[in-house]
Short mmCIF file of C-alpha atoms and ligand atoms in Angstrom, two decimals:
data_model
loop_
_atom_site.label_atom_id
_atom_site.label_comp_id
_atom_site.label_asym_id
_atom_site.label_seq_id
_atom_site.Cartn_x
_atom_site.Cartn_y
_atom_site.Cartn_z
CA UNK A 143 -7.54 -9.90 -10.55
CA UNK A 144 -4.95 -7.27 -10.01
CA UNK A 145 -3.38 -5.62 -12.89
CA UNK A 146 -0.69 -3.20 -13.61
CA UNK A 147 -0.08 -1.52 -16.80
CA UNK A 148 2.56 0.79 -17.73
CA UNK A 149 3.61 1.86 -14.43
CA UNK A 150 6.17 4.74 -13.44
CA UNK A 151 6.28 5.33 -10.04
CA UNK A 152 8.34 8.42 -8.46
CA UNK A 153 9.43 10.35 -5.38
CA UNK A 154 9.32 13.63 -6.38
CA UNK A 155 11.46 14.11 -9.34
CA UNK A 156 12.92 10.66 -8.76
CA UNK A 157 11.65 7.87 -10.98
CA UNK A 158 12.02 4.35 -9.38
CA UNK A 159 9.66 2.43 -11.40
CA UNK A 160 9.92 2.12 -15.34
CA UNK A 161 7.00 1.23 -17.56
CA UNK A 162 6.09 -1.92 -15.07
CA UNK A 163 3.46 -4.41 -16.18
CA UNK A 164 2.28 -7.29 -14.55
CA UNK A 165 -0.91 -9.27 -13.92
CA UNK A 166 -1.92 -11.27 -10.72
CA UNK A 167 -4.66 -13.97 -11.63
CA UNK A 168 -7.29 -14.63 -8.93
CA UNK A 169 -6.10 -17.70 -6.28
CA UNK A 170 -2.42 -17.14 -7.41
CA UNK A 171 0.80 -16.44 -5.72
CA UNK A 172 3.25 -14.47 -7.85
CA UNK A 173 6.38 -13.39 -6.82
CA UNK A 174 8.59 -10.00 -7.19
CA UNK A 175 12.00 -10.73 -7.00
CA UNK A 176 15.13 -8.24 -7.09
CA UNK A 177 17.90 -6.47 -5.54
CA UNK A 178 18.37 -3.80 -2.87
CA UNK A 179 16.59 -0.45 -4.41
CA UNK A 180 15.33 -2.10 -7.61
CA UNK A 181 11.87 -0.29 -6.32
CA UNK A 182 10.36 -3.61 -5.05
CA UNK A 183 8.77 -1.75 -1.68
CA UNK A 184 8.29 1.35 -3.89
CA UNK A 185 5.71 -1.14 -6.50
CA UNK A 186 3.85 -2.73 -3.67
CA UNK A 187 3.23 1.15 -1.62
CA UNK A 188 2.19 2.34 -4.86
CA UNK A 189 -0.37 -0.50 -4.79
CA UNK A 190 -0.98 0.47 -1.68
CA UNK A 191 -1.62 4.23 -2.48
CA UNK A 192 1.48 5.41 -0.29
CA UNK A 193 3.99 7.74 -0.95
CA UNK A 194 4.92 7.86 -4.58
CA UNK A 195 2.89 9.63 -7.68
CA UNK A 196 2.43 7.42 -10.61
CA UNK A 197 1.84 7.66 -14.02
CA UNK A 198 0.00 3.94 -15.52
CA UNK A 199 -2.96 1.85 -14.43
CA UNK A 200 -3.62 -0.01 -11.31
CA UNK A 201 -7.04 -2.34 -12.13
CA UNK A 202 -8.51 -4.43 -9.18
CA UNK A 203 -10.95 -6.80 -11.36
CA UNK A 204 -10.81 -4.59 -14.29
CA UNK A 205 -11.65 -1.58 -12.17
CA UNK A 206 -8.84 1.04 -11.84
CA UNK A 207 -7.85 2.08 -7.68
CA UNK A 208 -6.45 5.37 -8.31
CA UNK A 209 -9.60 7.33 -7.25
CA UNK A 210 -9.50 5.56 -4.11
CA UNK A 211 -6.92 6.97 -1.24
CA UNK A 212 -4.51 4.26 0.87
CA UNK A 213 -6.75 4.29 3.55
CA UNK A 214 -10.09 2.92 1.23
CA UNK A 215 -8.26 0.52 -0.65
CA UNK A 216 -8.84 -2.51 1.96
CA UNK A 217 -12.43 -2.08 1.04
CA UNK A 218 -11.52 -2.55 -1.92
CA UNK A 219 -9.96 -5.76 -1.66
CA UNK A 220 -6.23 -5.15 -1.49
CA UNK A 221 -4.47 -4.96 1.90
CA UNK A 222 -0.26 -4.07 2.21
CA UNK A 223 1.85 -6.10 4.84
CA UNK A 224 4.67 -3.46 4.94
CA UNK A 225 8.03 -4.21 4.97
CA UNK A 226 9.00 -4.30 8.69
CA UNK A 227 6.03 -5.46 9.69
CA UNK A 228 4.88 -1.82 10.94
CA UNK A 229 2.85 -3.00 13.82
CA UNK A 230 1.64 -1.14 17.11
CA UNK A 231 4.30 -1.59 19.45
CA UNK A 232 2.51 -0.45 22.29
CA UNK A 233 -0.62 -1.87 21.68
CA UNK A 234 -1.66 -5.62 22.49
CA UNK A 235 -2.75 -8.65 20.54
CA UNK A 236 -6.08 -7.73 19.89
CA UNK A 237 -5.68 -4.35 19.83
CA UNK A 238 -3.79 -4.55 16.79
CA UNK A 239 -6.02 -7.00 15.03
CA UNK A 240 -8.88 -4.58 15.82
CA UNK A 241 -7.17 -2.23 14.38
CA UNK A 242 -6.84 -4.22 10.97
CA UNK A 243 -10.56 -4.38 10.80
CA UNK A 244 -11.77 -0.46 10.42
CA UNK A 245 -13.20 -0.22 7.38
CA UNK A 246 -17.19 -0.33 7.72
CA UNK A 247 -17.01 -3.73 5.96
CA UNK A 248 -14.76 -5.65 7.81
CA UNK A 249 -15.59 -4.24 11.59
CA UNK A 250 -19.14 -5.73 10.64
CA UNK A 251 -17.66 -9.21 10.93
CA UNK A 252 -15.16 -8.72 13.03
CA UNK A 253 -15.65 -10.96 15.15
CA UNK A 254 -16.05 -13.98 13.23
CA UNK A 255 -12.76 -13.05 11.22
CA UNK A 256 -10.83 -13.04 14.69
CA UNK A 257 -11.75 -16.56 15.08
CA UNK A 258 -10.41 -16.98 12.00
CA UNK A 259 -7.30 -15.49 12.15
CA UNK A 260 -7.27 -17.13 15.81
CA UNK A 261 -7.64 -20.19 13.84
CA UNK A 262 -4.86 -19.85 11.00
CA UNK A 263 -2.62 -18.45 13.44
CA UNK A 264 -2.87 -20.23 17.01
CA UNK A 265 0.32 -18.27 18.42
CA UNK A 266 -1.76 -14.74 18.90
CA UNK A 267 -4.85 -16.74 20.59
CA UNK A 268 -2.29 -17.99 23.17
CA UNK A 269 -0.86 -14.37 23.45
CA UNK A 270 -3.80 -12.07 22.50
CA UNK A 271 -2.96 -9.96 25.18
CA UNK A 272 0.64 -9.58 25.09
CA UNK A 273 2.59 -6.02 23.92
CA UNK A 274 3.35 -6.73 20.11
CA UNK A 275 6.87 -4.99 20.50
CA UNK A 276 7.78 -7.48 23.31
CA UNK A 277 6.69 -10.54 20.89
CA UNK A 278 9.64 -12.12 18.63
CA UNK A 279 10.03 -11.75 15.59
CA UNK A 280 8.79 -14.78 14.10
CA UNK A 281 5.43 -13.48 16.24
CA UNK A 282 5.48 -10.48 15.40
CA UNK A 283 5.10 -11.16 11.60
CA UNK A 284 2.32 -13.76 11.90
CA UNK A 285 0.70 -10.42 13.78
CA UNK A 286 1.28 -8.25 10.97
CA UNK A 287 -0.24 -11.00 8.66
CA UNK A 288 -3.44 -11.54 10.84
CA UNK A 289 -3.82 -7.87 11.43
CA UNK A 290 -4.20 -7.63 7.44
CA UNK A 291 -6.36 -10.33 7.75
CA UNK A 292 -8.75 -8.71 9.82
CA UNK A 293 -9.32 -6.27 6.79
CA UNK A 294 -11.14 -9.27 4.97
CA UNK A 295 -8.61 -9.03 1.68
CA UNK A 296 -8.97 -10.60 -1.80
CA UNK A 297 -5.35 -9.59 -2.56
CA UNK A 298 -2.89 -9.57 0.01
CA UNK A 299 0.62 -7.81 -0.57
CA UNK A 300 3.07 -9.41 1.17
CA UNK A 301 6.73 -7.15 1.63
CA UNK A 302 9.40 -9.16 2.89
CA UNK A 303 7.81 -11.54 5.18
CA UNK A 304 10.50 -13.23 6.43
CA UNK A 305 12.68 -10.84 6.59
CA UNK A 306 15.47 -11.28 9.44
CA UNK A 307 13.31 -14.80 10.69
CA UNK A 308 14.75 -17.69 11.93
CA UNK A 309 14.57 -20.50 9.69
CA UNK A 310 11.68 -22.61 11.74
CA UNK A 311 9.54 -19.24 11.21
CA UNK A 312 10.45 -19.18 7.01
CA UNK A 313 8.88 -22.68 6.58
CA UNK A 314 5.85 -21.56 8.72
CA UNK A 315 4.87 -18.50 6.83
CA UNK A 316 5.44 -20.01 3.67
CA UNK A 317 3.07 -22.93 4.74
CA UNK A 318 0.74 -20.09 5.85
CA UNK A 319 0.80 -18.08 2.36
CA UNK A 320 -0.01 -21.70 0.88
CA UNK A 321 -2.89 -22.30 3.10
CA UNK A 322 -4.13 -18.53 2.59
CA UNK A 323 -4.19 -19.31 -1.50
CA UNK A 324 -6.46 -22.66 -0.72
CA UNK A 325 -8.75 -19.98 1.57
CA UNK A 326 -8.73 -18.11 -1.68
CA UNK A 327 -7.01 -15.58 -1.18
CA UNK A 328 -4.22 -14.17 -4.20
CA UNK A 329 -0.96 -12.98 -3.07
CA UNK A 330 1.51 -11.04 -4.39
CA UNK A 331 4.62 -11.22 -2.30
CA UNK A 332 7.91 -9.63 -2.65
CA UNK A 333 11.06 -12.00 -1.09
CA UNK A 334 15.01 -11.42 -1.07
CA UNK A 335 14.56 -15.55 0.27
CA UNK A 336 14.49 -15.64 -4.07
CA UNK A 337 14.95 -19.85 -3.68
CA UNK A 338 11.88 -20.43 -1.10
CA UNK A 339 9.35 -18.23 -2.74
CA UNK A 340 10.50 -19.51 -6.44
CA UNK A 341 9.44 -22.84 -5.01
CA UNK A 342 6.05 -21.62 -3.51
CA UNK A 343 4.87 -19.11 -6.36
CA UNK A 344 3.23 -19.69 -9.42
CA UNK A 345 4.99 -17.12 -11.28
CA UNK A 346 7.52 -14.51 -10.44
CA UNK A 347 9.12 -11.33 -12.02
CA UNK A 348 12.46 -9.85 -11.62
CA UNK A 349 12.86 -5.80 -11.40
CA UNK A 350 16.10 -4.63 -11.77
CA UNK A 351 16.61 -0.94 -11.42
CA UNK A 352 12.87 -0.26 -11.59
CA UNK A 353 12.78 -2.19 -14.96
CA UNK A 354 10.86 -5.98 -15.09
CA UNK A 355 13.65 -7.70 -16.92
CA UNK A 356 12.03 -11.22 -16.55
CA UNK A 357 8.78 -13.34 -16.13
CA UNK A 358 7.88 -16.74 -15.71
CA UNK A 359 6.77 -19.89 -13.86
CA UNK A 360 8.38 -19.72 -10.43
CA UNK A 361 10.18 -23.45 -11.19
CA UNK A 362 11.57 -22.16 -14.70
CA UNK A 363 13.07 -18.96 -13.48
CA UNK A 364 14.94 -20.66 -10.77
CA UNK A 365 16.55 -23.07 -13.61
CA UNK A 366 17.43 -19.72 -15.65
CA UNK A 367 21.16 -19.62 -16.07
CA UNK A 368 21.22 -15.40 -15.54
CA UNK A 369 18.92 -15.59 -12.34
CA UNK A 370 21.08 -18.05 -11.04
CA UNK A 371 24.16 -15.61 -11.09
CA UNK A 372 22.63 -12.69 -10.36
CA UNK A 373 19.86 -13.56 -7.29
CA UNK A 374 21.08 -16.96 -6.01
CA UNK A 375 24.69 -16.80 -5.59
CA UNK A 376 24.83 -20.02 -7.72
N1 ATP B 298 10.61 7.98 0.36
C1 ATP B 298 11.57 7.96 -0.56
N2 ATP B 298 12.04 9.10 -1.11
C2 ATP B 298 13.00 9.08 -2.08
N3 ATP B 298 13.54 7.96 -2.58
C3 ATP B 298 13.12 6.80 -2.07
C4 ATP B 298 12.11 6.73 -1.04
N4 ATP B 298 11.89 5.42 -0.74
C5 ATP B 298 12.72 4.73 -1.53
N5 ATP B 298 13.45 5.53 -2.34
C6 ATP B 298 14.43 5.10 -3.35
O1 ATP B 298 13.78 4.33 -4.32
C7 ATP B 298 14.61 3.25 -4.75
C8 ATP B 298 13.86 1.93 -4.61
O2 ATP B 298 13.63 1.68 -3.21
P1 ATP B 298 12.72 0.50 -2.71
O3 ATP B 298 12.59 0.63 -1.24
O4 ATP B 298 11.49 0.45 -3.52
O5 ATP B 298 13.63 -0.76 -3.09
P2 ATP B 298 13.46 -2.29 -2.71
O6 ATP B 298 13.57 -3.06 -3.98
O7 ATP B 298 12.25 -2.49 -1.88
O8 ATP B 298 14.78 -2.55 -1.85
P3 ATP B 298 15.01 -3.50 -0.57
O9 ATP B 298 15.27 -4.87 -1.14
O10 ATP B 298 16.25 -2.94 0.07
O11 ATP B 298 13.81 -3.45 0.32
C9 ATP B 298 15.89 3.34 -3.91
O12 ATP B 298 16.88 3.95 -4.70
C10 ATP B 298 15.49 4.21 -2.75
O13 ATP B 298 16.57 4.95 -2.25
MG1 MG B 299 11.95 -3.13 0.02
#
């Protein structure tokens, strides 16, 4: 469903992504594990259509995204839940979650996909009109993940979901990307928590210093001896 081919990604003069390939299959969840600065953030903005200039092909079902600017591609299908969650901090509940739904598309059923989200995630029902920066932050990421719901995505892009979350909130979102795969959706999430998500994907890759240096079935890769060392302290 998503596919990247040949991928160099850069600030400027700066090149943070190498040659990157990879494929996401429709209904899967593949991971995108790494270090600090390997260019993990810098892979999924370029997906995204923020920030960097690229050389390579980005194909959403076969069809390439680069003529189509950040702000299109959730028509499109694919929908970025930035690292740090990158809510409105002033803004309520809703008002975020509106927010989520302005392409053309997706404001048509808006309504119907707030009961949905309302649905999947009970916690912003019960505070739909609360001021997202006074919310934890446990809350505050289910938020971020509804709010891309709202935008009706095929892909979603997940950056560091559970980033600084207490442990009761880890096993809840990764129960939640689960149940968004059997909704359909395909996910392609990015996660320094390298054990959890190695459990939950299908397949994962490992960039190192912009480079993918391995590939494989999320249960193999956390058996490989040289993973081990480098990403799980074991
Ligand atoms: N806007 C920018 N301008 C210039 N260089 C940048 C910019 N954003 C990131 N970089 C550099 O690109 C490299 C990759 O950064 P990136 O944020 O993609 O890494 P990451 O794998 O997401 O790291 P982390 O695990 O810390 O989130 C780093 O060396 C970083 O300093
Ligand atoms: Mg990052």
């Amino acid at each position: 469903m998503l596919e990247v081919r040949h991928l160099n990604a850069f600030y400027g003069p700066v090149q943070v992504l190498h040659d990157v390939s990879l494929s996401v299959a429709a209904g899967e969840i593949v991971a995108l594990v790494g270090a600090n600065a390997a260019g993990k953030s810098t892979l999924m903005f370029t997906l995204a259509g923020l920030r960097t200039t690229h050389t390579g092909e980005i194909l959403l079902d076969g069809v390439a995204i680069d003529p189509f600017a950040a702000y299109e591609r959730p028509s499109r299908g694919l929908v970025l839940v930035p690292e740090r969650r990158r809510l409105f901090p002033f803004m309520n509940v809703l008002e975020n979650l509106e927010v989520g739904a302005y392409c053309p598309a997706a404001r048509s059923v808006a309504r119907k996909t707030l009961d949905e989200v309302f649905e999947l995630l009970p916690v912003l029902a019960e505070r739909r009109k609360q001021v997202a920066g006074s919310m934890s932050g446990g809350e505050q990421q289910m938020l971020a993940i509804g709010r891309a719901l709202m935008a009706k995505p095929r892909v979603l892009l997940l950056d560091e979901p559970t980033e600084g979350l207490a442990p009761i909130y880890v096993k809840l979102l990764f129960d939640l990307i689960v149940n968004l795969r059997v909704k359909g959706l395909t996910v392609l999430i990015v996660e320094q928590n390298v054990h959890h998500v190695l459990h939950t994907a299908d397949r994962a890759y490992v960039l190192e210093n912009g480079h993918i240096v391995m590939e494989g079935k999320g249960s193999a890769l956390l058996n490989d001896e040289r993973l081990k060392t480098a990403y799980l302290g074991l």
